Tab-separated table of C-alpha atoms in Angstrom:
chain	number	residue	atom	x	y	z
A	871	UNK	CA	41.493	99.107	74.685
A	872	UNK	CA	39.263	101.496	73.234
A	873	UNK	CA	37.884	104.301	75.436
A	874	UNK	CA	35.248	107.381	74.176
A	875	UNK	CA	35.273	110.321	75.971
A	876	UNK	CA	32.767	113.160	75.845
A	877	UNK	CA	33.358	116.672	76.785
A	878	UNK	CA	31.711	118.608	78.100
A	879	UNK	CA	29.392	116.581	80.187
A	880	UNK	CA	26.975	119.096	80.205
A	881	UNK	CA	26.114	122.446	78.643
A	882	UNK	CA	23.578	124.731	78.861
A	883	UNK	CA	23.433	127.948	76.261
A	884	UNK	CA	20.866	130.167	74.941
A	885	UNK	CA	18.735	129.552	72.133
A	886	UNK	CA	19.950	130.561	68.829
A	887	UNK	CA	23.965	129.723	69.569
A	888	UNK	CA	25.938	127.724	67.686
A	889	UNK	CA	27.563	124.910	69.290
A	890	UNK	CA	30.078	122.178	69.591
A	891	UNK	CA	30.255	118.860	71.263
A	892	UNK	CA	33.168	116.959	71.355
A	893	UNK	CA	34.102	113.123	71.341
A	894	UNK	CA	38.136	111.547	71.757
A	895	UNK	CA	38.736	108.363	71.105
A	896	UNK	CA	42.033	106.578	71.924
A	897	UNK	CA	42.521	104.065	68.945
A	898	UNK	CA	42.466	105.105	65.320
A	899	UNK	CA	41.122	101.690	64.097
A	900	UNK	CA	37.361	101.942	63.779
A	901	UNK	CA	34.726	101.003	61.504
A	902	UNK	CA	32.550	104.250	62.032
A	903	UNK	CA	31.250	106.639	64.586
A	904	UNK	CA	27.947	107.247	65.698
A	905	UNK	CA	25.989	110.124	67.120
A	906	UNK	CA	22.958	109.682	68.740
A	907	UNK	CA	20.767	112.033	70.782
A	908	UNK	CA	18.290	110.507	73.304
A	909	UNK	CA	15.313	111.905	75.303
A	910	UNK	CA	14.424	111.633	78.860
A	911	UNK	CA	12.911	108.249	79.312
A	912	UNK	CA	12.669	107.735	75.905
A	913	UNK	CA	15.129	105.417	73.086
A	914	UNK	CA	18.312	106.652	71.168
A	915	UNK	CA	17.845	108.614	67.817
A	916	UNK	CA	20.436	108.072	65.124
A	917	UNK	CA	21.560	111.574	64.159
A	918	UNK	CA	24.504	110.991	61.932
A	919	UNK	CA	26.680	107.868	60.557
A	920	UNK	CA	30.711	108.892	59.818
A	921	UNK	CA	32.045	105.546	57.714
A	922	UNK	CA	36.294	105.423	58.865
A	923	UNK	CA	37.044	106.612	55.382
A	924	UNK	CA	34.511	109.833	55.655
A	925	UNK	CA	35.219	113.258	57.208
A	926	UNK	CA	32.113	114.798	58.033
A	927	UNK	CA	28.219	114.414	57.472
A	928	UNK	CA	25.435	116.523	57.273
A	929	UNK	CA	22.118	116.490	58.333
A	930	UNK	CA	19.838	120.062	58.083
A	931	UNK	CA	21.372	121.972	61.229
A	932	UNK	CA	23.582	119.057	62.366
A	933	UNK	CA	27.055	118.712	60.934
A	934	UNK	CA	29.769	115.739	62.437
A	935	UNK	CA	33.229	115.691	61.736
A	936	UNK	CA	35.517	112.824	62.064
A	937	UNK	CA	39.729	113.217	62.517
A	938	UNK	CA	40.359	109.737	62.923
A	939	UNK	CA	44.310	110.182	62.664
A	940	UNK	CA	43.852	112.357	65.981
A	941	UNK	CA	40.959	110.436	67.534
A	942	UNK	CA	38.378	112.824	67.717
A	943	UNK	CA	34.732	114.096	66.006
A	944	UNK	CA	32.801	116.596	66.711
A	945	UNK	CA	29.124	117.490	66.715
A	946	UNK	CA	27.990	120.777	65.580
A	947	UNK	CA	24.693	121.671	65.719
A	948	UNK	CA	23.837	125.909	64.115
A	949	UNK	CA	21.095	127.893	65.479
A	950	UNK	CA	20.336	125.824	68.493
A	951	UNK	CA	16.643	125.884	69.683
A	952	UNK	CA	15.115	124.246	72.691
A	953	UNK	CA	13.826	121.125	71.093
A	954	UNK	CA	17.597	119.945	70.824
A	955	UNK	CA	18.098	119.525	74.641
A	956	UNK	CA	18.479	116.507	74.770
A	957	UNK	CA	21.611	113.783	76.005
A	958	UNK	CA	24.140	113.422	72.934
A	959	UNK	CA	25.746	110.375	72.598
A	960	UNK	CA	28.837	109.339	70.693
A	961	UNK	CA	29.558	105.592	69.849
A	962	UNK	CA	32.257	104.235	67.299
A	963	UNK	CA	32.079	100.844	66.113
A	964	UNK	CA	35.320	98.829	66.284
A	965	UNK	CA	34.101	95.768	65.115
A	966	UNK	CA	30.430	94.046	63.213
A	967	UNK	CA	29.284	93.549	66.936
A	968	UNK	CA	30.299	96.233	69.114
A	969	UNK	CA	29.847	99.827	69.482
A	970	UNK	CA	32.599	101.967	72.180
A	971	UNK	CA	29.762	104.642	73.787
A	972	UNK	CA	30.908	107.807	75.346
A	973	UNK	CA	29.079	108.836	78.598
A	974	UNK	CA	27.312	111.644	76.763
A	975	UNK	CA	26.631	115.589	76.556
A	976	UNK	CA	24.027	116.549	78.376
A	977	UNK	CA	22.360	119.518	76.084
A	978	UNK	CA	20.328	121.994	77.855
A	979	UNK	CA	18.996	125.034	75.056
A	980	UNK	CA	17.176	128.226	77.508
A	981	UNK	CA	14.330	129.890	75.207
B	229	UNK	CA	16.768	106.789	59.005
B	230	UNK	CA	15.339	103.573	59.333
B	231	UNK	CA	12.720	102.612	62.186
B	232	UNK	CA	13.098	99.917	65.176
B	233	UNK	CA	9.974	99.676	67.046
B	234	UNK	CA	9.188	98.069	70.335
B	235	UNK	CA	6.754	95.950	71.719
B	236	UNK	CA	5.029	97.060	74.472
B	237	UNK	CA	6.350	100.625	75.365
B	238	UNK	CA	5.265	99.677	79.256
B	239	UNK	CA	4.424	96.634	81.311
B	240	UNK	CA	3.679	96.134	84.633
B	241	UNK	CA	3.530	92.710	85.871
B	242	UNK	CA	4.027	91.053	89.401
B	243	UNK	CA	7.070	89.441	91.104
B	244	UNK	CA	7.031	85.867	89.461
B	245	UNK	CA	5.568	86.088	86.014
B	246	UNK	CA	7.477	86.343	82.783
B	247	UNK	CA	7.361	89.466	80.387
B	248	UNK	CA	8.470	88.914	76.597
B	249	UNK	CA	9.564	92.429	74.863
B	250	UNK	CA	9.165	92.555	71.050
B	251	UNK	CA	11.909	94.276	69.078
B	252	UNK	CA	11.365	94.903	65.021
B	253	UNK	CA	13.334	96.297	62.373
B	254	UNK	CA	10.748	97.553	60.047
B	255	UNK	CA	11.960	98.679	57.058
B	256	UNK	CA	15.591	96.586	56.653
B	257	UNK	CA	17.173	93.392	57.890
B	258	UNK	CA	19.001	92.852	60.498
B	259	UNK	CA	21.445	90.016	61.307
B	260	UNK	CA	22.049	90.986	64.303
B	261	UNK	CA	20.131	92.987	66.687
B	262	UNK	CA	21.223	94.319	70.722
B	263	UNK	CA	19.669	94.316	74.184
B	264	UNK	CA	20.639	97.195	76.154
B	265	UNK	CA	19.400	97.965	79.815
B	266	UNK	CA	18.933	101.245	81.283
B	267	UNK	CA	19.150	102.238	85.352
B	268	UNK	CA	17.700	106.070	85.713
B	269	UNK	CA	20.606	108.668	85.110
B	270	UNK	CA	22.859	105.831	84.093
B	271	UNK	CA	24.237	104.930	80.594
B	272	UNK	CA	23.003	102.215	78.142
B	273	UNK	CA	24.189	98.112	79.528
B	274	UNK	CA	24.733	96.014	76.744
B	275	UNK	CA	23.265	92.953	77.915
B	276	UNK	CA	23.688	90.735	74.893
B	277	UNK	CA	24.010	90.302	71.243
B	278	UNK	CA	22.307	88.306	68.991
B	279	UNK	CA	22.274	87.241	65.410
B	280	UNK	CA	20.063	85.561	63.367
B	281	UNK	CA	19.411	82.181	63.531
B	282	UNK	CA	21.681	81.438	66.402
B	283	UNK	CA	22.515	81.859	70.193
B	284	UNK	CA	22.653	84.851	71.762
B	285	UNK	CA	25.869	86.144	72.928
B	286	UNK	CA	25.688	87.510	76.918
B	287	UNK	CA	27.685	90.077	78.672
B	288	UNK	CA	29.165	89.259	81.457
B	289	UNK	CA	27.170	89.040	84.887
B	290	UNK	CA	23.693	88.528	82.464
B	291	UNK	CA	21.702	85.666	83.245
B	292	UNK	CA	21.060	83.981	79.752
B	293	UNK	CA	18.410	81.763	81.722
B	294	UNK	CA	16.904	84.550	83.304
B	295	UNK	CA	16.964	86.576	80.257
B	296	UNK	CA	15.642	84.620	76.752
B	297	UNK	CA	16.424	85.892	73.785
B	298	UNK	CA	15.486	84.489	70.647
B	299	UNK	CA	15.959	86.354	67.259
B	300	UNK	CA	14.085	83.863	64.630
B	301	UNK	CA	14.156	85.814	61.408
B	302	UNK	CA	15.787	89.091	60.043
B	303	UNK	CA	13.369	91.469	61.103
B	304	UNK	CA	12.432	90.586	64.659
B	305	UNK	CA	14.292	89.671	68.205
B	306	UNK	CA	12.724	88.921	71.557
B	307	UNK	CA	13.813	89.488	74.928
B	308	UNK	CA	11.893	87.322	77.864
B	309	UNK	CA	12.603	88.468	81.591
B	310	UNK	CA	11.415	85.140	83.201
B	311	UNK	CA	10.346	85.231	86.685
B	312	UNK	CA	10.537	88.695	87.035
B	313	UNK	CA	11.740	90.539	90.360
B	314	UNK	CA	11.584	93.985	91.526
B	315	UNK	CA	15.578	94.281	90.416
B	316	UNK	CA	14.469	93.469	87.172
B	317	UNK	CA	12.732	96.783	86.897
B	318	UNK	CA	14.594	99.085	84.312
B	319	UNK	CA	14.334	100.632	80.234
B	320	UNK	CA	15.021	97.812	78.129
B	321	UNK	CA	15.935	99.380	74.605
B	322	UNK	CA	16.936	96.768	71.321
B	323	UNK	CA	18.881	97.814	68.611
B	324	UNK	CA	19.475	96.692	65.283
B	325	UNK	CA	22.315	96.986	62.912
B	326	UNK	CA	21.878	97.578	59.255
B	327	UNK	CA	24.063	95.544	57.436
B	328	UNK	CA	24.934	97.447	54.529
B	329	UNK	CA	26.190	100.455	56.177
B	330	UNK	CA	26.789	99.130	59.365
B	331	UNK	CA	24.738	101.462	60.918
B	332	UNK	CA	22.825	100.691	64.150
B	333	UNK	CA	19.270	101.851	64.946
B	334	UNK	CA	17.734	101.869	68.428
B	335	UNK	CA	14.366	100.907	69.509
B	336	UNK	CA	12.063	103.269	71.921
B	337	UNK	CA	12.596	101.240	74.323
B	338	UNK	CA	10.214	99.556	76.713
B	339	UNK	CA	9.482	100.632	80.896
B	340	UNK	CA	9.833	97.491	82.492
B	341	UNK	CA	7.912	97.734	86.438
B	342	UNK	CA	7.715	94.655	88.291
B	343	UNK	CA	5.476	95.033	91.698
């Protein structure tokens, strides 16, 4: 059974650090990995798409790495500024209809 | 990326009446969209899948009478909480995978308050 886990669960750093999230995932057979970040109260942003056969992805200040062989991606996002807080989500997709989430980062950025 | 939107953001509606939620993918198709449910603090609920053209799929414990969804063409799912109850109060987000890259997309989600 597939489990995603998310460490830390939350994190709060000054603005302007670079920084990683993480995301472990127990079996190696996926279709893809999400990220998402989502808003208080609000939906879930797609921030980047990792296909099984991909090992990273890049997106302006974002960058998302996939080891599938070790079960794990990371999330790392330069020069962080306050507008990132935000919950970070990782989800990988093990088959057409279902998507594994992790319980999510909690991001906090201090100006 | 590409854009889900949801229909209405926020409703508030009394104990008894129904409330339909629209969910659109705008600019691809979808064959099968996703109702998720959200409790304050808590993570997203998958509460069913659906693909075009047929019966939704429920998750377990989700009343498929209580909750109607009907997702008639490639670009558009609807979710119907009939007979709404205070417990029914919650974020309802939809979500829609893009077939080509098997990518999914998430709605805004809509504030769901029933007095």
């Amino acid at each position: 059974k597939q489990e995603v886990t998310q460490i830390p669960a939350a994190l709060s750093v000054p603005e302007g650090e670079n920084l990683v999230l993480n995301c472990s995932f127990t079996d190696s057979a996926i279709y893809n990995l999400q990220w998402f970040r989502q808003d208080p109260g609000k939906g879930l942003t797609s921030l980047l798409l990792i296909q099984s056969s991909q090992r990273e992805q890049t997106s302006g200040r974002l960058n998302a790495s996939l080891d599938k062989s070790s079960g794990r991606s990371t999330l790392y996002i330069a020069a962080s500024q306050p507008g990132d807080s935000a919950t970070y989500l990782c989800a990988v997709r093990v088959s057409n209809y279902q998507l594994i989430w992790g319980a999510g980062t909690k991001l906090i950025i201090k100006p | 990326g590409a854009v889900v939107s949801q229909h209405p953001s926020r409703v508030i509606c009394k104990s008894g009446t129904s409330v339909k939620i629209e969910c659109r993918s705008l600019d691809f198709q979808a064959t099968t969209m996703f109702w998720y449910r959200q409790f304050p603090k808590q993570s997203l609920m998958l509460m069913a899948t659906s693909n075009e053209g047929s019966k939704a799929t429920y998750e377990q414990g989700v009343e498929k009478d209580k909750f109607l969804i009907n997702h008639a063409s490639l670009t558009l799912s609807t979710l119907t909480v009939t007979s709404a109850h205070p417990e029914d109060s919650s974020f309802y987000i939809c979500s829609a995978r893009e077939d080509r890259h098997n990518e999914q997309f998430f709605g805004p989600g809509t504030r769901l308050t029933v007095l």
